[in-house]
C-alpha atoms as a PDB file:
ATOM      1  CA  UNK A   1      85.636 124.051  75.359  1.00  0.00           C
ATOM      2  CA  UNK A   2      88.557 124.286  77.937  1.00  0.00           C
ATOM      3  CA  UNK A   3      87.248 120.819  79.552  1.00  0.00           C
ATOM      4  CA  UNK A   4      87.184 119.541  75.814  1.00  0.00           C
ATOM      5  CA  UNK A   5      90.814 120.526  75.477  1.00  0.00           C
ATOM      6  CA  UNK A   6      92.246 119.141  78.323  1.00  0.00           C
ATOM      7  CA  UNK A   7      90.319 115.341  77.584  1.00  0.00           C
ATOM      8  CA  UNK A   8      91.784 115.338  74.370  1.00  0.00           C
ATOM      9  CA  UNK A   9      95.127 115.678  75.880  1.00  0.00           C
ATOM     10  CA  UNK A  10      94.787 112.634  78.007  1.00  0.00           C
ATOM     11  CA  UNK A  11      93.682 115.142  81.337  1.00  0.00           C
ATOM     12  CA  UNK A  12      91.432 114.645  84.108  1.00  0.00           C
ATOM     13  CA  UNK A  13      88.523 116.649  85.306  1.00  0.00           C
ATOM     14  CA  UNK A  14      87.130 116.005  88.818  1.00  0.00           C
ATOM     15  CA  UNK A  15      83.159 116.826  89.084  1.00  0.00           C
ATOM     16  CA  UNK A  16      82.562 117.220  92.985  1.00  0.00           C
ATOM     17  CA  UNK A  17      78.861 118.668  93.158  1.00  0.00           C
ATOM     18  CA  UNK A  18      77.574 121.142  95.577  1.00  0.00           C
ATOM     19  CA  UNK A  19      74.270 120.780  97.589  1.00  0.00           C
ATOM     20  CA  UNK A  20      72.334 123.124  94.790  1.00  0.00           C
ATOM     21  CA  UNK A  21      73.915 121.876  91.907  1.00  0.00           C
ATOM     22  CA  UNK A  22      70.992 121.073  89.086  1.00  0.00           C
ATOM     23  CA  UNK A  23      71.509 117.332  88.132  1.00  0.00           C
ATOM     24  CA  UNK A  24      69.907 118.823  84.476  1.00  0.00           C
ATOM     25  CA  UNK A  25      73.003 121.322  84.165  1.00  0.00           C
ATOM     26  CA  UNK A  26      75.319 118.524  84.894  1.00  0.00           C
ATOM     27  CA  UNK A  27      73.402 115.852  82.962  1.00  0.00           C
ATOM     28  CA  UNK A  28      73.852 118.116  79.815  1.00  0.00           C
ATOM     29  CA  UNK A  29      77.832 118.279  79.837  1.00  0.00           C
ATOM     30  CA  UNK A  30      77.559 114.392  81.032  1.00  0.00           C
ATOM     31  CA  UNK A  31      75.398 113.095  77.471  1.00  0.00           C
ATOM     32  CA  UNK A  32      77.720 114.763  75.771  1.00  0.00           C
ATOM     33  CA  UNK A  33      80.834 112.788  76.500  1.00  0.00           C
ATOM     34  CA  UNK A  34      78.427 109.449  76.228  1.00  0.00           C
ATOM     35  CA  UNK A  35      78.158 109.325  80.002  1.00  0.00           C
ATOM     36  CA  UNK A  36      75.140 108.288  81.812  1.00  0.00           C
ATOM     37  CA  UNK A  37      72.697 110.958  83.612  1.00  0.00           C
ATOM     38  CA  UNK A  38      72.467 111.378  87.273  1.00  0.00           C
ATOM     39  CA  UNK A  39      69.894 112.210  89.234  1.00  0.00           C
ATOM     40  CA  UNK A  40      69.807 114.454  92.556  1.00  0.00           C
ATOM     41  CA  UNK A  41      68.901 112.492  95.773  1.00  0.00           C
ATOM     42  CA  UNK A  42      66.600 112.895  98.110  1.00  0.00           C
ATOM     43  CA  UNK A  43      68.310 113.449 101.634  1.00  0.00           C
ATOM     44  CA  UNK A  44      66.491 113.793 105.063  1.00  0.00           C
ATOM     45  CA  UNK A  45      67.246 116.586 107.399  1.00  0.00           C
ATOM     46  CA  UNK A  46      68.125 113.256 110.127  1.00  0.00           C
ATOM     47  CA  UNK A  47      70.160 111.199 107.498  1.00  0.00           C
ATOM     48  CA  UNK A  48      73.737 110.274 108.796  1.00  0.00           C
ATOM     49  CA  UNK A  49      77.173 109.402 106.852  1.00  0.00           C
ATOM     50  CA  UNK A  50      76.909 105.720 105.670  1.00  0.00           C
ATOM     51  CA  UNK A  51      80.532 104.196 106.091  1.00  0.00           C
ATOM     52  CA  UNK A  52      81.409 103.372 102.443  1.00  0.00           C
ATOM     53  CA  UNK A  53      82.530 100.018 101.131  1.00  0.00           C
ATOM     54  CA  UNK A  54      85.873  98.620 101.190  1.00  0.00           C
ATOM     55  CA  UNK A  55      88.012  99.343  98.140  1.00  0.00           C
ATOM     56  CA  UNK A  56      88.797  96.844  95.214  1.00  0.00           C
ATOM     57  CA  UNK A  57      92.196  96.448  95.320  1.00  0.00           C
ATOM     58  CA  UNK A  58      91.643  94.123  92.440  1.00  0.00           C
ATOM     59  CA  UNK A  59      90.734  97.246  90.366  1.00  0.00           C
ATOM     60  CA  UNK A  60      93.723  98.654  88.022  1.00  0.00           C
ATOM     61  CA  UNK A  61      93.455 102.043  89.211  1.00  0.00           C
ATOM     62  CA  UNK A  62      95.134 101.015  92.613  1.00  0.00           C
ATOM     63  CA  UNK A  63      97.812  99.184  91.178  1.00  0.00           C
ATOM     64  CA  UNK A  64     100.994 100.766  92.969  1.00  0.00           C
ATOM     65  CA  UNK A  65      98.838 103.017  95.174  1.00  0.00           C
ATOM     66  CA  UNK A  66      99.235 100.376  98.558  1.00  0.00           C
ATOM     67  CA  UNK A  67     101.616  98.299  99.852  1.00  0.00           C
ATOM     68  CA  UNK A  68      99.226  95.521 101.107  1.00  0.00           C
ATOM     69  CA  UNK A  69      95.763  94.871 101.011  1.00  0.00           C
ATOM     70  CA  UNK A  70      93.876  96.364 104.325  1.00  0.00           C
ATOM     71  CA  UNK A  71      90.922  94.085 104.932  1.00  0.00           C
ATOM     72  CA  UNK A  72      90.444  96.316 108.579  1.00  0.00           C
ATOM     73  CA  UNK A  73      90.408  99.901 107.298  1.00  0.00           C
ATOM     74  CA  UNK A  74      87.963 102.100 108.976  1.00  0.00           C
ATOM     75  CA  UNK A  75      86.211 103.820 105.171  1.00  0.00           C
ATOM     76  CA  UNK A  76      85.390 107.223 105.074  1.00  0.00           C
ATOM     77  CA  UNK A  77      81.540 107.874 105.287  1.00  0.00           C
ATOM     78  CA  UNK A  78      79.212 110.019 103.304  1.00  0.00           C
ATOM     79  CA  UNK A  79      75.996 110.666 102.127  1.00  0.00           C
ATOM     80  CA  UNK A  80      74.927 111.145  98.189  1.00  0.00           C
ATOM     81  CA  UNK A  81      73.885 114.012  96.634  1.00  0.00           C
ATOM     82  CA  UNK A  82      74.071 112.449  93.369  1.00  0.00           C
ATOM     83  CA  UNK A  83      72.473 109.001  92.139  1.00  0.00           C
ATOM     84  CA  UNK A  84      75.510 108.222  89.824  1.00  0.00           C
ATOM     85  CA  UNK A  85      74.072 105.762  87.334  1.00  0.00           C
ATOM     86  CA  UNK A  86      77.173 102.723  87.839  1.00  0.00           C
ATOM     87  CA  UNK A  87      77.683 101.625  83.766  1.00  0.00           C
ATOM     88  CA  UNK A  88      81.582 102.398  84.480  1.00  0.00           C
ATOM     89  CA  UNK A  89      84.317 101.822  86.863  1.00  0.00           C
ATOM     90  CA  UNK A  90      83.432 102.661  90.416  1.00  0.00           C
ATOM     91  CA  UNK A  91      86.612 103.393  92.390  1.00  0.00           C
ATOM     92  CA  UNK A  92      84.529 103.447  95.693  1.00  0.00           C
ATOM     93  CA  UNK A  93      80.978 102.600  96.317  1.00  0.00           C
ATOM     94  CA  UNK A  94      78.521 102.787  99.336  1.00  0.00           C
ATOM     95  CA  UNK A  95      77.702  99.302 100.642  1.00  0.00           C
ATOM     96  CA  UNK A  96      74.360  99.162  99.003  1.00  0.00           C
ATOM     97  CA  UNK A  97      76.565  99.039  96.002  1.00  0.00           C
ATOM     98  CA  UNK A  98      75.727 102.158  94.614  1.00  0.00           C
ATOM     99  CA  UNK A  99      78.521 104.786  93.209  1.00  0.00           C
ATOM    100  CA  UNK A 100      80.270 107.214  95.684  1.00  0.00           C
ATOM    101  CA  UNK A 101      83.470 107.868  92.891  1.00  0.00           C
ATOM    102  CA  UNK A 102      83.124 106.750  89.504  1.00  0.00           C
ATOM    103  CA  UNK A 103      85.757 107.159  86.437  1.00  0.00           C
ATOM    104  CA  UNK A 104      85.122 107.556  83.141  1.00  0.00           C
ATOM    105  CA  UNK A 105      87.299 107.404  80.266  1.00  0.00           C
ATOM    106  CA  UNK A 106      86.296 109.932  77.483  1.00  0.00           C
ATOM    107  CA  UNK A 107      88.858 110.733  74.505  1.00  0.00           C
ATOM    108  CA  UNK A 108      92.322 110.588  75.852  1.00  0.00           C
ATOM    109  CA  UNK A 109      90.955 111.721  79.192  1.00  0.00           C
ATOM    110  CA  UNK A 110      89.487 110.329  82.586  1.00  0.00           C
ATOM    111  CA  UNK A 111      86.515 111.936  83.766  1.00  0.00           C
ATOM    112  CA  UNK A 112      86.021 111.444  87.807  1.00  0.00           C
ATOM    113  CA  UNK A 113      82.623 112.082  89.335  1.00  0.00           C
ATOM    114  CA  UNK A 114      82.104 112.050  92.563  1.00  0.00           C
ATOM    115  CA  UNK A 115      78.768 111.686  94.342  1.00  0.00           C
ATOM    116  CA  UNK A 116      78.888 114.167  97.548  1.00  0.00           C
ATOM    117  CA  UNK A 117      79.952 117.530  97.887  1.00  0.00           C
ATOM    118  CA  UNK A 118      83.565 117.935  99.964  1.00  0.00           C
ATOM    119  CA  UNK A 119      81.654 119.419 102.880  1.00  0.00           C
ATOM    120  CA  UNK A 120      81.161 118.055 106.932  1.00  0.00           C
ATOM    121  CA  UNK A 121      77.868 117.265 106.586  1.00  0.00           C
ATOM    122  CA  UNK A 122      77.690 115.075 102.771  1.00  0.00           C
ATOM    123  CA  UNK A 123      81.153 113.857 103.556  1.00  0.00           C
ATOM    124  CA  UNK A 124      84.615 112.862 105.677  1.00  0.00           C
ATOM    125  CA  UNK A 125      86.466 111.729 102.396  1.00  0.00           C
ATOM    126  CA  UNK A 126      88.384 114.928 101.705  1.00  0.00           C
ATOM    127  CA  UNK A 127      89.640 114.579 105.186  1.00  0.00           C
ATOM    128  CA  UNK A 128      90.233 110.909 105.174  1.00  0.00           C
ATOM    129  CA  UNK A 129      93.887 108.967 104.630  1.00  0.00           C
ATOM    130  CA  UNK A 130      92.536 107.401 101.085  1.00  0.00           C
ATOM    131  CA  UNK A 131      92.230 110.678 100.066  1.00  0.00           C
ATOM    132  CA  UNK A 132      95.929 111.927  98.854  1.00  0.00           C
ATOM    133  CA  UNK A 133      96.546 108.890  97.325  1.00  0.00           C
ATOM    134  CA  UNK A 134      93.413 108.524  95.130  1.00  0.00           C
ATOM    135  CA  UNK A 135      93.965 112.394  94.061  1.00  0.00           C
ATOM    136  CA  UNK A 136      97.901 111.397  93.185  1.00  0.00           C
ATOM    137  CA  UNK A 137      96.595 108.730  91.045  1.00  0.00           C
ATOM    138  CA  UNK A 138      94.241 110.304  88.997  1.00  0.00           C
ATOM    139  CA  UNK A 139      96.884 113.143  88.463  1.00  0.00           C
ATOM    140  CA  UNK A 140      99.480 110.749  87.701  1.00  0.00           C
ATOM    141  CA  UNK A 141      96.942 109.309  85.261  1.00  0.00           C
ATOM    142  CA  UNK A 142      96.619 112.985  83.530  1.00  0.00           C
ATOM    143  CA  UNK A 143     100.340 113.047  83.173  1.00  0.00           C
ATOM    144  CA  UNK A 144     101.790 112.366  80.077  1.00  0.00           C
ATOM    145  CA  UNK A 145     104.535 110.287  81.753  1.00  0.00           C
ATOM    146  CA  UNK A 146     102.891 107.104  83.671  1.00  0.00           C
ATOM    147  CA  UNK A 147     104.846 106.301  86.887  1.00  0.00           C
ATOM    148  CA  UNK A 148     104.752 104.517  90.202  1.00  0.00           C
ATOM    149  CA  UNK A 149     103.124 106.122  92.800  1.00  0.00           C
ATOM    150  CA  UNK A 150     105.620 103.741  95.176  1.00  0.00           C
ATOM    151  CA  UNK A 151     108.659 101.805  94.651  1.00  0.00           C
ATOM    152  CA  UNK A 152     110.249  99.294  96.799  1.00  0.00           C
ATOM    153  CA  UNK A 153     114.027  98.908  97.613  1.00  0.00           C
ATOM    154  CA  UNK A 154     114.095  95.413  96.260  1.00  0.00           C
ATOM    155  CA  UNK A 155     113.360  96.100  92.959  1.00  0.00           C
ATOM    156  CA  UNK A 156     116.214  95.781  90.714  1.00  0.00           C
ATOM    157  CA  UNK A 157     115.917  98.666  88.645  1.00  0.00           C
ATOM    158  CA  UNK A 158     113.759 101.984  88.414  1.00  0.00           C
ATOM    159  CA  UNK A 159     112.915 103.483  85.295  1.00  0.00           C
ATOM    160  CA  UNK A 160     112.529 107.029  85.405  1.00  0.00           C
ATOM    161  CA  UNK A 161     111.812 108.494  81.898  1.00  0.00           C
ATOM    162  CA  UNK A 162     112.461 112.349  81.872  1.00  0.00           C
ATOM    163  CA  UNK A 163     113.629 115.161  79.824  1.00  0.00           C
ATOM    164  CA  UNK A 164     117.349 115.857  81.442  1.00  0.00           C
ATOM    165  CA  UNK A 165     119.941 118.488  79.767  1.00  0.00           C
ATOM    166  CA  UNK A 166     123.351 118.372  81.372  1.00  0.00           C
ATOM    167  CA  UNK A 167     126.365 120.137  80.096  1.00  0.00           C
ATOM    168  CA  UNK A 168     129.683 120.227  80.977  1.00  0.00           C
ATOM    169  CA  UNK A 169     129.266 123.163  83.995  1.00  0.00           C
ATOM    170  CA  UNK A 170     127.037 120.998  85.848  1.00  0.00           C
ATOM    171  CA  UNK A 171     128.866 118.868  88.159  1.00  0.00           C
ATOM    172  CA  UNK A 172     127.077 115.844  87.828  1.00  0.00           C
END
């Protein structure tokens, strides 16, 4: 009901699974909001971190969120725990295409899933420069006030829409 509450307000909720996490607990809250199952992968004790695929800077979400377009960045690696079913937006995918982050709108809301736990062995992400900036945007996206996450000095104005109060003790 809480999670319900915050989506209708336009929120976000982040779903970052652990390793033990039952794909049928998940997939229950998941059909609910008309978003597709997932299922739990299979991982081998030897498996390494696949490096994921480069971001689409095409993609609205990362409007604002770089200065320029890095064709060279070294991607954070992981491994799935989740098959995430792709019939949204992926932010980032592995290079086999498949979903590593995938958004979801539901009411007013965003719903992020996210296919490997934040732990050293399922995944460098957390840790990793695209990190802060991805997490910025999707709370800037909750807010109920839509701004840059950048601006540049050669823009000709700024709007910055706020509630201000000033009376005639303040010395501005």
């Amino acid at each position: 009901e809480a999670l319900d509450k915050i989506l209708t307000r336009g929120g976000s909720v982040f779903i970052i699974p652990n390793e033990k996490m039952e794909a049928t607990f998940l997939n229950t809250w998941l059909i609910n909001y008309g978003i597709s199952s997932v299922r739990k992968s299979t991982i081998q004790e030897d498996s390494e971190l696949q490096n994921l695929a480069l971001i689409d800077y095409k993609n609205p979400f990362f409007e604002n969120v770089f200065d320029e377009e890095l064709t060279q960045m070294q991607m954070p690696k992981a491994i799935a725990v989740l098959n995430i079913k792709s019939q949204s937006e992926s932010l980032i995918k592995f290079h086999n295409r498949k979903a590593f982050l995938n958004s979801y709108q539901v009411k007013k809301g965003n719903v992020y899933l996210c296919a490997s736990p934040f732990e050293e062995k399922y995944t460098n992400f957390y840790k990793h420069g695209l990190f802060v900036p991805i997490m910025y945007k999707i709370a800037m996206k909750s807010s109920a006030v839509n701004t840059s996450l950048a601006y540049h000095l050669d823009q000709s104005f700024l709007k910055i829409k706020g509630d201000f109060h000033l009376n005639s003790t303040q010395p501005y």
